Structures are given as structure tokens and as C-alpha cells.
Short mmCIF file of N, CA and C in Angstrom, two decimals:
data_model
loop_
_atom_site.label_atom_id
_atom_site.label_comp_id
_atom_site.label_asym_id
_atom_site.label_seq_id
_atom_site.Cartn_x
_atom_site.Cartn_y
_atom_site.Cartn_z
N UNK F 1 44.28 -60.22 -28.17
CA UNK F 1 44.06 -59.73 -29.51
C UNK F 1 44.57 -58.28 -29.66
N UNK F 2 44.55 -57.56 -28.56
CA UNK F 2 44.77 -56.00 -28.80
C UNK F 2 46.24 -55.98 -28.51
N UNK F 3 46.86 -56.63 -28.24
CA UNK F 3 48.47 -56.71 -27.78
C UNK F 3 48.70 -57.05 -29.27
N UNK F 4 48.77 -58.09 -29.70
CA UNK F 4 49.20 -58.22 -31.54
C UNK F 4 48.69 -57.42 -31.89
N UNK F 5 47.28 -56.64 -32.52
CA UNK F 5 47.17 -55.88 -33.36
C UNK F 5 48.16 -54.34 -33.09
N UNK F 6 48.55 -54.13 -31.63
CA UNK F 6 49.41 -53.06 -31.21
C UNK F 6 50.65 -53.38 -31.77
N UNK F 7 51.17 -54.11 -31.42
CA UNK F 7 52.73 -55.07 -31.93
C UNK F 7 52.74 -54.79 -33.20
N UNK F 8 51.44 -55.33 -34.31
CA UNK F 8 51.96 -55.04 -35.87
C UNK F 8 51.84 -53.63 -35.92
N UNK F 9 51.39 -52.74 -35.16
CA UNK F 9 51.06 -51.61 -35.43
C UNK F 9 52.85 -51.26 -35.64
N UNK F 10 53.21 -51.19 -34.36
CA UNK F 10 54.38 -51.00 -33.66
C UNK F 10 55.57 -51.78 -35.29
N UNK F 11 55.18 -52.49 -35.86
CA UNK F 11 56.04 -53.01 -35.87
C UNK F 11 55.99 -52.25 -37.69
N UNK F 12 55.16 -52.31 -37.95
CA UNK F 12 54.82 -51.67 -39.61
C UNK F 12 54.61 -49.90 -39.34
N UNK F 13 54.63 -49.07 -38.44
CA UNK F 13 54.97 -47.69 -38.25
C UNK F 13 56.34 -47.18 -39.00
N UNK F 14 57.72 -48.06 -38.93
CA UNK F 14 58.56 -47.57 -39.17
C UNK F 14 58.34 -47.56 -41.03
N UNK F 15 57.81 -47.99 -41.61
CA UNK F 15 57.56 -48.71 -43.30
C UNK F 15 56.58 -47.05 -43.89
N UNK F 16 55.60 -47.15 -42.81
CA UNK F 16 55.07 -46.02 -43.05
C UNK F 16 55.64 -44.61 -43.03
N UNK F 17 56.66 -44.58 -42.59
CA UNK F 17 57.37 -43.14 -43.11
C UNK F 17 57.55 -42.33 -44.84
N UNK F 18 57.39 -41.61 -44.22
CA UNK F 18 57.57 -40.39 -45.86
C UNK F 18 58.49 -40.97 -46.79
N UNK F 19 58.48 -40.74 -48.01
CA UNK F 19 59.26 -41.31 -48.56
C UNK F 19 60.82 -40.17 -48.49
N UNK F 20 60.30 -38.79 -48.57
CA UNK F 20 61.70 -38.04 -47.95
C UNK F 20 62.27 -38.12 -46.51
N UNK F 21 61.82 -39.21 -46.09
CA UNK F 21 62.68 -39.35 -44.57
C UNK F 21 64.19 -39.47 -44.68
N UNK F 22 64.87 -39.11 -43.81
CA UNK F 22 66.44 -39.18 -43.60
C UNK F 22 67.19 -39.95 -44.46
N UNK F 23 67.57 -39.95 -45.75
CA UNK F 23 68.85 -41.17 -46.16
C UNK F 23 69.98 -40.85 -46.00
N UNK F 24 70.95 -41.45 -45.24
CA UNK F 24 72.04 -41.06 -44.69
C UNK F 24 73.19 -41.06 -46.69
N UNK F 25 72.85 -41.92 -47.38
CA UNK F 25 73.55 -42.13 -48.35
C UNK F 25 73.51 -40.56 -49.29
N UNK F 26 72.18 -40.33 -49.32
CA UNK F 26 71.54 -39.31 -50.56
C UNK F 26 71.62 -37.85 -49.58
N UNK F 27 71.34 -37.91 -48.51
CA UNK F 27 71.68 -36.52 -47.92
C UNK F 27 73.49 -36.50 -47.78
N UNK F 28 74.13 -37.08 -48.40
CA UNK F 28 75.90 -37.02 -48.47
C UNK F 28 75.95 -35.82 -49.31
N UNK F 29 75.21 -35.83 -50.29
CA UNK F 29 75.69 -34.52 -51.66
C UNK F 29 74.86 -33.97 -51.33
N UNK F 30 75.32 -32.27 -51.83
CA UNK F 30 74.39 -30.84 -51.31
C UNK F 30 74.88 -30.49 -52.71
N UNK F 31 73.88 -29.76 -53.51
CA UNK F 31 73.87 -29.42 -54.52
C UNK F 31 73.48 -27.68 -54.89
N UNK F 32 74.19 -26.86 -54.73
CA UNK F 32 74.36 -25.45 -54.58
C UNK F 32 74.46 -24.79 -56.09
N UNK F 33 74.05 -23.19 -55.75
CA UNK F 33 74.46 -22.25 -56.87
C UNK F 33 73.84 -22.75 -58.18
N UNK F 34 72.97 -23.97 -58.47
CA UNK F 34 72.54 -24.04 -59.69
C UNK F 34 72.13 -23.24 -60.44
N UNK F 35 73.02 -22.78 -61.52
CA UNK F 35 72.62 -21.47 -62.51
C UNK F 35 73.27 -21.87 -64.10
N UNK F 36 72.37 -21.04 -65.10
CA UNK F 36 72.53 -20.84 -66.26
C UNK F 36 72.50 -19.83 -66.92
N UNK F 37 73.09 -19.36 -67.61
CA UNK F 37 73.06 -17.78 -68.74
C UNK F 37 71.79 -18.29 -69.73
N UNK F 38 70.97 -17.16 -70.06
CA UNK F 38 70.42 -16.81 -70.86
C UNK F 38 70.66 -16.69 -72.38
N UNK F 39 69.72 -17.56 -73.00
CA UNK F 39 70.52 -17.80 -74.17
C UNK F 39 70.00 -16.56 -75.39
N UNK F 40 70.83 -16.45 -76.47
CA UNK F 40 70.05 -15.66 -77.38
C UNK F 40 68.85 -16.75 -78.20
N UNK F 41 68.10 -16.31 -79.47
CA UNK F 41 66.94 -16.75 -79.71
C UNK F 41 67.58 -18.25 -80.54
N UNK F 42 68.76 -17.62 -81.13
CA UNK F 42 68.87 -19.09 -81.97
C UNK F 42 69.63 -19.64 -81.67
N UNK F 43 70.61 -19.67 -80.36
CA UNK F 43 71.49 -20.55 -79.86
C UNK F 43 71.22 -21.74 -79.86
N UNK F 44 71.60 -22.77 -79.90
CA UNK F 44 71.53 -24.18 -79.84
C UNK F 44 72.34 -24.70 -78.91
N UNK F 45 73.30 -23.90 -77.77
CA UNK F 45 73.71 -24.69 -77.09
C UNK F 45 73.81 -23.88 -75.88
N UNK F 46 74.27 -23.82 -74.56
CA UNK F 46 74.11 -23.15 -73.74
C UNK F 46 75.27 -23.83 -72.32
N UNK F 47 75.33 -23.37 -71.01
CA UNK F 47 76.00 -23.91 -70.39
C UNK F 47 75.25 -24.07 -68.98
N UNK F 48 75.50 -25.04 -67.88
CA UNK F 48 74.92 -25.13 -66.83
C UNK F 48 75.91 -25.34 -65.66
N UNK F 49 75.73 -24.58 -64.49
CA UNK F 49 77.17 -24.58 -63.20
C UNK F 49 76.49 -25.36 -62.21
N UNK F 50 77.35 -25.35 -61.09
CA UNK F 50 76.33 -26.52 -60.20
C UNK F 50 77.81 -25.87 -59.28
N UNK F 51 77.92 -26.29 -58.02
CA UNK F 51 78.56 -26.46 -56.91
C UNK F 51 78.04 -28.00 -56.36
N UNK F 52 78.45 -28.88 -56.03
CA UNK F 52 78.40 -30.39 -55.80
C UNK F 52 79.48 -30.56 -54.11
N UNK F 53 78.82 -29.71 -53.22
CA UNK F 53 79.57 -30.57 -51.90
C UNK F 53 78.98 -31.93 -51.05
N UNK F 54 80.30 -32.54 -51.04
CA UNK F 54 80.17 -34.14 -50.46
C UNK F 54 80.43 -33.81 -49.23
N UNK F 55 79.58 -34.24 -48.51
CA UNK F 55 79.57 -34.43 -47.51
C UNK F 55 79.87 -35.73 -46.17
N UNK F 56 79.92 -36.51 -47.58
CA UNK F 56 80.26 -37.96 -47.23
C UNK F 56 81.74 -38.56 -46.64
N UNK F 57 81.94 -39.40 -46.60
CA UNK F 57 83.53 -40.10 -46.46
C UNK F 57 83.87 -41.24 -47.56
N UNK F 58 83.13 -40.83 -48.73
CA UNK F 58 83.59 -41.44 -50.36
C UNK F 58 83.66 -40.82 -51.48
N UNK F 59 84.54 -40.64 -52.09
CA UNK F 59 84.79 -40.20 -52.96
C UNK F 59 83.58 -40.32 -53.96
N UNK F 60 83.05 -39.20 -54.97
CA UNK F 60 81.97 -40.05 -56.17
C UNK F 60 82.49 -39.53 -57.16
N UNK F 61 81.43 -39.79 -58.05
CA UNK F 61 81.83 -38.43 -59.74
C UNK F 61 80.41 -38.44 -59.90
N UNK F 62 80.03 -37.76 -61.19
CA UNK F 62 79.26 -36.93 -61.95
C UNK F 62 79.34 -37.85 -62.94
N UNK F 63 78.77 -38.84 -63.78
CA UNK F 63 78.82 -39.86 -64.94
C UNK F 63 78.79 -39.05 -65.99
N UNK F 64 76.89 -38.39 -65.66
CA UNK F 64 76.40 -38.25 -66.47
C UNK F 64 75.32 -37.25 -66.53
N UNK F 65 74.52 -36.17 -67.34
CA UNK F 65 73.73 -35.65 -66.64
C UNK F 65 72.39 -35.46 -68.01
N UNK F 66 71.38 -35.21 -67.95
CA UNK F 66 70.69 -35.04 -68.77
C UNK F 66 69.37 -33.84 -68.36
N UNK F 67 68.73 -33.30 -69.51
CA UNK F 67 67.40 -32.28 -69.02
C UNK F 67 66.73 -31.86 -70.14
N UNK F 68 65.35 -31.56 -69.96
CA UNK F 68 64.51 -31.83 -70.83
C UNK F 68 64.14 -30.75 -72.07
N UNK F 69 65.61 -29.73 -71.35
CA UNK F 69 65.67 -28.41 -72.42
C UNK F 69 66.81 -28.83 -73.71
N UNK F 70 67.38 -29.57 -73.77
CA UNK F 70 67.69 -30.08 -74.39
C UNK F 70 68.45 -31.58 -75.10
N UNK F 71 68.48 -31.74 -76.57
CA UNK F 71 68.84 -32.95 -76.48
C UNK F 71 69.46 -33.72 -75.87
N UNK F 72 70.87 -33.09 -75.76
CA UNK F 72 72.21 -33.51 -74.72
C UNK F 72 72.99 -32.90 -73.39
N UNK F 73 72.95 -33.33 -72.75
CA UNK F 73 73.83 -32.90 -71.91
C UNK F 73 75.35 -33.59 -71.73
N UNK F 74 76.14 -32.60 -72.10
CA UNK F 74 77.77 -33.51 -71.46
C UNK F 74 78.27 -32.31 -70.89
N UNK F 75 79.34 -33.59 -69.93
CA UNK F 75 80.14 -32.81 -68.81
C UNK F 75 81.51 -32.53 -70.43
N UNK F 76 81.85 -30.81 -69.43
CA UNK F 76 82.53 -30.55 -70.41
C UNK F 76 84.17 -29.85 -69.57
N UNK F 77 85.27 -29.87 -69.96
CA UNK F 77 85.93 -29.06 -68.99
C UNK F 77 86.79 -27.76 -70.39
N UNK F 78 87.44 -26.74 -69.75
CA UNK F 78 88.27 -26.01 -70.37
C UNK F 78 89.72 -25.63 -70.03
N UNK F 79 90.35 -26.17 -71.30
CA UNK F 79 92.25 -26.04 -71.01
C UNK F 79 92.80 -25.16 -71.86
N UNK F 80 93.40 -24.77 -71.80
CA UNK F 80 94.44 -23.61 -72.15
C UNK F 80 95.41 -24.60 -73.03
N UNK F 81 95.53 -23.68 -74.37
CA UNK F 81 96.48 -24.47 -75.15
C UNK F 81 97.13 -23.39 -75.71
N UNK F 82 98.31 -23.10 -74.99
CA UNK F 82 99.22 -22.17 -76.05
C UNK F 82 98.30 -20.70 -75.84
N UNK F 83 97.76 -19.87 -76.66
CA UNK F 83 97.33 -18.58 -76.00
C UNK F 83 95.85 -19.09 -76.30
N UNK F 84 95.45 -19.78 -76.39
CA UNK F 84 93.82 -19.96 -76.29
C UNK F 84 93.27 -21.13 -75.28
N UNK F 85 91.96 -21.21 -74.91
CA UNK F 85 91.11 -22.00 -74.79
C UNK F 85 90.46 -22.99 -75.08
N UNK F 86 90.41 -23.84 -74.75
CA UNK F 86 89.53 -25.40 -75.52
C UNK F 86 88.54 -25.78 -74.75
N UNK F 87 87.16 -26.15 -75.43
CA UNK F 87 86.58 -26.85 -74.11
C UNK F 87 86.24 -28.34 -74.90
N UNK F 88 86.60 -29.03 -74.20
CA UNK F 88 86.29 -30.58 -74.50
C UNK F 88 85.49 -31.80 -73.50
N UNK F 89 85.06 -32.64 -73.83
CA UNK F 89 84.15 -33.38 -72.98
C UNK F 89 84.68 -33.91 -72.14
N UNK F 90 84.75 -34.26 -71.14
CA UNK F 90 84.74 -35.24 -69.86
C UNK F 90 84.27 -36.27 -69.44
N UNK F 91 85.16 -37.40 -69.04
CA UNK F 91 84.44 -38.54 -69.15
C UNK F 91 83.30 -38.64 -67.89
N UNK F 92 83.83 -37.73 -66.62
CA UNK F 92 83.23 -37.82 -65.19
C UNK F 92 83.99 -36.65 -64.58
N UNK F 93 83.26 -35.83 -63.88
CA UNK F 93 83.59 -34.96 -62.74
C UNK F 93 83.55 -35.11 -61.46
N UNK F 94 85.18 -35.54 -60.52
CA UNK F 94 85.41 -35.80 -59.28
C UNK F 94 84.53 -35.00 -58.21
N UNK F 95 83.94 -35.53 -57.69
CA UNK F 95 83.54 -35.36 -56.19
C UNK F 95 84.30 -35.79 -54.97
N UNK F 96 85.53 -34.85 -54.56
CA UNK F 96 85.88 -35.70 -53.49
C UNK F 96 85.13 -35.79 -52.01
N UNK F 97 85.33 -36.88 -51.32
CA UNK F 97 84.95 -37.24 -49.97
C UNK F 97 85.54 -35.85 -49.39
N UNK F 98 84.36 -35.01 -48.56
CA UNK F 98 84.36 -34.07 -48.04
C UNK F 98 84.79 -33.26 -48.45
N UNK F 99 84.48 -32.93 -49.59
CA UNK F 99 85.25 -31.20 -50.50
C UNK F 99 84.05 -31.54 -51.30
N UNK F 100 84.22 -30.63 -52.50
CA UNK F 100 83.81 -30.12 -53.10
C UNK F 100 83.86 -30.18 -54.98
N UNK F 101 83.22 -30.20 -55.81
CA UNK F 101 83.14 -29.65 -56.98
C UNK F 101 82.71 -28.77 -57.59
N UNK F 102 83.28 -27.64 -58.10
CA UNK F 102 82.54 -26.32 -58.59
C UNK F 102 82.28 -26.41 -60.39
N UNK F 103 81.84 -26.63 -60.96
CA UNK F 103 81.30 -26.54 -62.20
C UNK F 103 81.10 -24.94 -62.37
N UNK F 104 81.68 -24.63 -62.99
CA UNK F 104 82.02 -22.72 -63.50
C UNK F 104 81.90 -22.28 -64.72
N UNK F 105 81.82 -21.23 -65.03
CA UNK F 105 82.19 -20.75 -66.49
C UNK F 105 83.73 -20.22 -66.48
N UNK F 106 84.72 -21.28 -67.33
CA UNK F 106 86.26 -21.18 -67.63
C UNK F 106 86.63 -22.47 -67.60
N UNK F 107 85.71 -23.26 -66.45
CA UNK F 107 86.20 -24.47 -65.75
C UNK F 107 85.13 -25.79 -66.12
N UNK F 108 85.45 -26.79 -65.37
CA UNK F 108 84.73 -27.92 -65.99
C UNK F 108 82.96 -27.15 -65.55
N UNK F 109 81.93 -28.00 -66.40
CA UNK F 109 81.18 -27.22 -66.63
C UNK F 109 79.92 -28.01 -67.66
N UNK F 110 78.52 -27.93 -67.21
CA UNK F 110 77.58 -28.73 -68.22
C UNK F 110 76.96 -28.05 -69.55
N UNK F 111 77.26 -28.79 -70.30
CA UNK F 111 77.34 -28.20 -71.30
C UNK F 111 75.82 -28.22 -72.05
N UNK F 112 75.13 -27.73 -72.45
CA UNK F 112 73.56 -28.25 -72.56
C UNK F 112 73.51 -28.17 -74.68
N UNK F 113 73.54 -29.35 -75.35
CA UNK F 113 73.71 -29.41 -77.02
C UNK F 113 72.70 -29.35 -77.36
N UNK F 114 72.01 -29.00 -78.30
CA UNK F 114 70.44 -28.73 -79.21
C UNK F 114 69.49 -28.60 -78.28
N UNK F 115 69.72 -27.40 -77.65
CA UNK F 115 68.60 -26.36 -76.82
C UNK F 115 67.47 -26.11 -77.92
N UNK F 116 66.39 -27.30 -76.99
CA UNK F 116 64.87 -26.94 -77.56
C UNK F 116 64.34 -25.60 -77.95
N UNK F 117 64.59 -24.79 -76.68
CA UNK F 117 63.82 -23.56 -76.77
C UNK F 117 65.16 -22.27 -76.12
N UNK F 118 65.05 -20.93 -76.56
CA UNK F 118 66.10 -20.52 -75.80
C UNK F 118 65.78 -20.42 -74.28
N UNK F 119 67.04 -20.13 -73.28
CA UNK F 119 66.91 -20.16 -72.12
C UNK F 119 67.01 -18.62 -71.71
N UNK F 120 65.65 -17.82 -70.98
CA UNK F 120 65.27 -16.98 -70.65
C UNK F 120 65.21 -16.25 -69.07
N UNK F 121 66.04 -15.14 -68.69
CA UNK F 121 66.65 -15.03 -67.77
C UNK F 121 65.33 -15.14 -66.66
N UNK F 122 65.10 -15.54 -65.60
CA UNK F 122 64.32 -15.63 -64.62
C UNK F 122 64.12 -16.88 -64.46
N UNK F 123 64.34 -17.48 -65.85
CA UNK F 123 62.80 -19.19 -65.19
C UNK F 123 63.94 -20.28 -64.78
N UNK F 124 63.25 -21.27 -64.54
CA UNK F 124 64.14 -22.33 -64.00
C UNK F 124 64.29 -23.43 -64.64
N UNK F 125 64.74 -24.82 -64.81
CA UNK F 125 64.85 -25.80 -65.68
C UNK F 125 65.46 -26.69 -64.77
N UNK F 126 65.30 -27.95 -64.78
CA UNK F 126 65.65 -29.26 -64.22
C UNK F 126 66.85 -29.97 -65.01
N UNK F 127 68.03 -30.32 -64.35
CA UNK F 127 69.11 -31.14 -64.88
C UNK F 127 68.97 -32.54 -63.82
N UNK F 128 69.40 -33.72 -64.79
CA UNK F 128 69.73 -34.78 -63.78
C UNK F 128 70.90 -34.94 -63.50
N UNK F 129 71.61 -35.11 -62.38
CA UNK F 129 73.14 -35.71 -62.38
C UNK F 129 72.89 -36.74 -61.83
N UNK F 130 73.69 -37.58 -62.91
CA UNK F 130 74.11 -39.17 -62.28
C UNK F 130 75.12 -39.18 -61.75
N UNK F 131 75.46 -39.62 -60.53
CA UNK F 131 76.34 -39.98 -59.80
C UNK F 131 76.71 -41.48 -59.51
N UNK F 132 78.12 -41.34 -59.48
CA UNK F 132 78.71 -43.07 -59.48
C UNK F 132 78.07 -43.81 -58.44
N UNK F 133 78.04 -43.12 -57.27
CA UNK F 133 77.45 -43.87 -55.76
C UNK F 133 75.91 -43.39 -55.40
N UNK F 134 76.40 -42.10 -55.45
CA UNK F 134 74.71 -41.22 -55.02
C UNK F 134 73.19 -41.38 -55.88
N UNK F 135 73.95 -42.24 -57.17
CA UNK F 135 72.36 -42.40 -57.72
C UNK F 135 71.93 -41.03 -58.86
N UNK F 136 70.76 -40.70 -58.92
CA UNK F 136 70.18 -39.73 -59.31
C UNK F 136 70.03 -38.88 -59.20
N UNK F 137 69.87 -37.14 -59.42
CA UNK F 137 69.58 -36.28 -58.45
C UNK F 137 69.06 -35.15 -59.74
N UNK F 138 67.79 -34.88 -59.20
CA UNK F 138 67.23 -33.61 -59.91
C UNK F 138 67.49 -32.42 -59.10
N UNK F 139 68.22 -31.34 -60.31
CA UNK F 139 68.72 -30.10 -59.91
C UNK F 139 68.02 -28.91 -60.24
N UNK F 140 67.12 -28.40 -60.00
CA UNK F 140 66.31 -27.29 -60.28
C UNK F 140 67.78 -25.64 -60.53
N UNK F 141 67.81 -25.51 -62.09
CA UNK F 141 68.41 -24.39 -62.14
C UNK F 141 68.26 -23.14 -62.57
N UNK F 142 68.52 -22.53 -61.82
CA UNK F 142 68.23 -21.04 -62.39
C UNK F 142 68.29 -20.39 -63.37
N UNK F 143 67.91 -19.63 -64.33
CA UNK F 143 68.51 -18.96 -65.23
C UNK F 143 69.16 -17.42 -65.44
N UNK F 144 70.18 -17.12 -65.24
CA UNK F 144 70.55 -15.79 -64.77
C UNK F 144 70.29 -14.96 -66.39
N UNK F 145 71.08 -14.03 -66.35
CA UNK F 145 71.13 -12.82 -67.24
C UNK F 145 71.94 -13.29 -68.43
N UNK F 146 72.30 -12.90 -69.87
CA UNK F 146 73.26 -13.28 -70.58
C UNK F 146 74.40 -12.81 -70.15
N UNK F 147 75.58 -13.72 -70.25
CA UNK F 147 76.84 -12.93 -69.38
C UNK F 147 77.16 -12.68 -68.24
N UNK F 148 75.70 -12.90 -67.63
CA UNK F 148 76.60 -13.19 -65.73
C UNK F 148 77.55 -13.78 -65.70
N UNK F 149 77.79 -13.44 -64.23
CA UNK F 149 79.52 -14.17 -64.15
C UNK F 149 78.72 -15.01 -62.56
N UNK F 150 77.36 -15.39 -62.43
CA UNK F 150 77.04 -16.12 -61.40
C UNK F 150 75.52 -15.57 -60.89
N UNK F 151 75.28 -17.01 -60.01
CA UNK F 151 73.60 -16.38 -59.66
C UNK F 151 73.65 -15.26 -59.14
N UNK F 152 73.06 -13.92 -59.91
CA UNK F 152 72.48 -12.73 -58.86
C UNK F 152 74.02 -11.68 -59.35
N UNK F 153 74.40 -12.40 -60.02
CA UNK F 153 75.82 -11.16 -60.38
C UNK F 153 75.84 -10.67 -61.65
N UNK F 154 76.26 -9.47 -61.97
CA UNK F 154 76.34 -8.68 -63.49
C UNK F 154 77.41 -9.18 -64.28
N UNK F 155 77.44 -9.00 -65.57
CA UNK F 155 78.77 -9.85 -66.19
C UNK F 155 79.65 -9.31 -65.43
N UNK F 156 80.10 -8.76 -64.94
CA UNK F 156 81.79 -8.67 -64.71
C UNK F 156 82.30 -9.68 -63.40
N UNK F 157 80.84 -10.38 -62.84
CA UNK F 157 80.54 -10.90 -61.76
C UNK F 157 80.89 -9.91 -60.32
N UNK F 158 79.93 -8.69 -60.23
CA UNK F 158 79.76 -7.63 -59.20
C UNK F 158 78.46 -7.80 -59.34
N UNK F 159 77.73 -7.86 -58.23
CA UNK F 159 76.37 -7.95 -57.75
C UNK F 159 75.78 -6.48 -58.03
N UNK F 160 75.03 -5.58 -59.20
CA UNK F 160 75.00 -4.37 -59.07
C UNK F 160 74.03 -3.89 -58.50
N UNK F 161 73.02 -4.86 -57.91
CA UNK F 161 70.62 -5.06 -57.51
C UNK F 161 70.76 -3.55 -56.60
N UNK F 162 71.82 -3.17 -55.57
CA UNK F 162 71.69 -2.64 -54.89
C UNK F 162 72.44 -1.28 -54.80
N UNK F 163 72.89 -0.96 -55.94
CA UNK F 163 73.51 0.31 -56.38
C UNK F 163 72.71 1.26 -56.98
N UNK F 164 73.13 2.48 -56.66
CA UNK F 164 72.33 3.93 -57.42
C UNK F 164 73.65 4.22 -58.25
N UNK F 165 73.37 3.73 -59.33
CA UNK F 165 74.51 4.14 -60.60
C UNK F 165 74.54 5.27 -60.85
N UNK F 166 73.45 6.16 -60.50
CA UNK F 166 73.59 7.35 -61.17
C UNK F 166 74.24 8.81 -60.35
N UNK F 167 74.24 8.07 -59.07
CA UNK F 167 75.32 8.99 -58.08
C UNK F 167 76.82 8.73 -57.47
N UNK F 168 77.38 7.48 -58.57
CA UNK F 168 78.44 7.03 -58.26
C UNK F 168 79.66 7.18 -59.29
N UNK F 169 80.82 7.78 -58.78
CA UNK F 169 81.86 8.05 -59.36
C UNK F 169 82.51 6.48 -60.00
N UNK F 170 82.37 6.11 -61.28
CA UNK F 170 82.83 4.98 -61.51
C UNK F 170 84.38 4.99 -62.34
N UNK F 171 84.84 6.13 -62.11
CA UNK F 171 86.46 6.49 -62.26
C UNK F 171 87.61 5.29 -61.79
N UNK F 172 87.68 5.05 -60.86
CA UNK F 172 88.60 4.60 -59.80
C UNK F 172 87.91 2.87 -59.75
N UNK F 173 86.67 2.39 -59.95
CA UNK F 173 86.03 1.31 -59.63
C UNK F 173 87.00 0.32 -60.98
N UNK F 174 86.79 -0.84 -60.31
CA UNK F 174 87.19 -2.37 -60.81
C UNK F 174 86.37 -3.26 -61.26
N UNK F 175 85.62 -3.12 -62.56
CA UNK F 175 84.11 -4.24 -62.29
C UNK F 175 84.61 -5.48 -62.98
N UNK F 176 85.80 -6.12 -62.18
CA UNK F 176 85.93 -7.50 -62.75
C UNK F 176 87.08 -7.46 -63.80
N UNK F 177 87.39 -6.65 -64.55
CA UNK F 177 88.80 -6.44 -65.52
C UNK F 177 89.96 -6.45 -64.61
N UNK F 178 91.13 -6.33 -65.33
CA UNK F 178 92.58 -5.89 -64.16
C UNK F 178 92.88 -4.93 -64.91
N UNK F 179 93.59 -3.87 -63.98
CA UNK F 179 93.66 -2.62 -63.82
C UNK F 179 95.39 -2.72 -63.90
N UNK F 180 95.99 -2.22 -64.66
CA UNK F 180 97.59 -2.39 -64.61
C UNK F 180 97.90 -1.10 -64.00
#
């Protein structure tokens, strides 16, 4: 009797694991840099970045993504037409097998349409990305400053947290413009 009840033990132990135990499929994508600009009070729309490395040996995409700050989410990218800018929707954003996708501000990029509430620099907010293979994935994102140029960076995208501005010759400095 104590040999079977050991055996099912033995044998229903592996069932009992966490439900975050190892998935070789879902630990493929690493989901980095999640950040957003700060919106003003009556904006209605806003933007969201992501870094998306595969880690896998398959190619995926990005379908689709949605979050509860606002109505819509679409993937959006930006092209150059003649001396301006366009940004237009996307049907899916490539993930290749072992590289990378950067979602940026210039570049493809989530676009967030009829923002409930504005987005306020410090707090955080949840996006879903659907992925073609990987399934689901909740992205906890940051909200930076209006005009960062990235998490933890000043618009010109220069990190300034750790500067004494007020003893520095800013003559000769580059904060992100080009200098002819």
C-alpha cells in the first residue's frame, strides 16, 4: 500500500509545480525598456516603446496589443515622405529569431487612441502584446517625463539625475542637437 501511494505521489509531484515554472516557449521573448511620455491634461492619444528580444529560433510578430488606459491600441510605424514625416498603422511588428525589435519614438511604435485619463510621469500602466507564436504577454510600462527621449533620459535623450547644472560650463556641450 505505501509503495503505490509513494508512486502516485512520485508520479502527480511534477503537475504540482508553480504555475511560473520554466516554459521553454514563453521564456523565448524578453521584453525590455517599457516606457511612455507623459501626457498633457487633454491629450487623447499618447505613445508606448517596448524593446522585444527573441530569444528563440522562430521568427514571431506583434499582431496586436491592447491596455486599459485606453480605448485603442495600434501598432504604428513612421516614414519620411519628401521633407516630412508620416506615422501610419501597421499590420504586425517583426520579431526576428534571435534579434530583436525596438519600438521607438521616430520608429515603429504603440500608439495608445482615446487615453482615458492623462498619463503622468512616474506611474506605470499595463499593455498586452499579442504575439503570432508567443501568445499573450502583459507589459508593465513606465511613464517617463513629457519629451524624454527614453526611460531615465531628458528630452534631448542625455541622462541629466546626476549632474550639478549649476557648476557646469554648457558652452561647448551637445544635448542631443547637431552642432555644424
Amino acid at each position: 500500500m505505501f509503495r503505490t501511494i509513494a508512486l502516485a505521489a512520485a508520479l502527480l509531484l511534477p503537475l504540482a509545480a508553480p504555475a511560473s515554472a520554466f516554459d521553454p516557449i514563453q521564456d523565448e521573448i524578453r521584453i525590455e525598456q517599457a516606457w511612455s511620455r507623459a501626457t498633457p491634461g487633454a491629450a487623447r492619444t499618447g505613445a508606448a516603446y517596448v524593446t522585444v528580444v527573441n530569444n528563440g529560433k522562430t521568427d514571431d510578430r506583434i499582431l496586436s496589443a491592447s491596455s486599459p488606459v485606453a480605448e485603442a491600441v495600434e501598432l504604428h510605424t513612421m516614414e519620411r515622405d519628401g521633407d516630412r514625416m508620416r506615422m501610419r498603422p501597421v499590420e504586425a511588428v517583426a520579431v526576428p529569431a534571435g534579434g530583436s525589435a525596438a519600438l521607438k519614438p521616430g520608429a515603429e511604435h504603440l500608439m495608445l487612441i482615446g487615453l482615458h485619463r492623462p498619463l503622468k510621469e512616474g506611474e506605470t500602466f499595463t499593455i498586452n502584446l499579442v504575439f503570432e507564436k508567443h501568445g499573450t504577454r502583459a507589459v508593465d510600462v513606465t511613464v517617463a517625463g513629457i519629451g524624454a527621449a527614453g526611460p531615465g533620459a531628458g528630452p534631448a535623450g542625455m541622462d541629466h539625475g546626476g549632474m550639478n547644472h549649476g557648476t557646469m560650463d554648457h558652452g561647448s556641450m551637445n544635448h542631443g542637437g547637431t552642432r555644424k
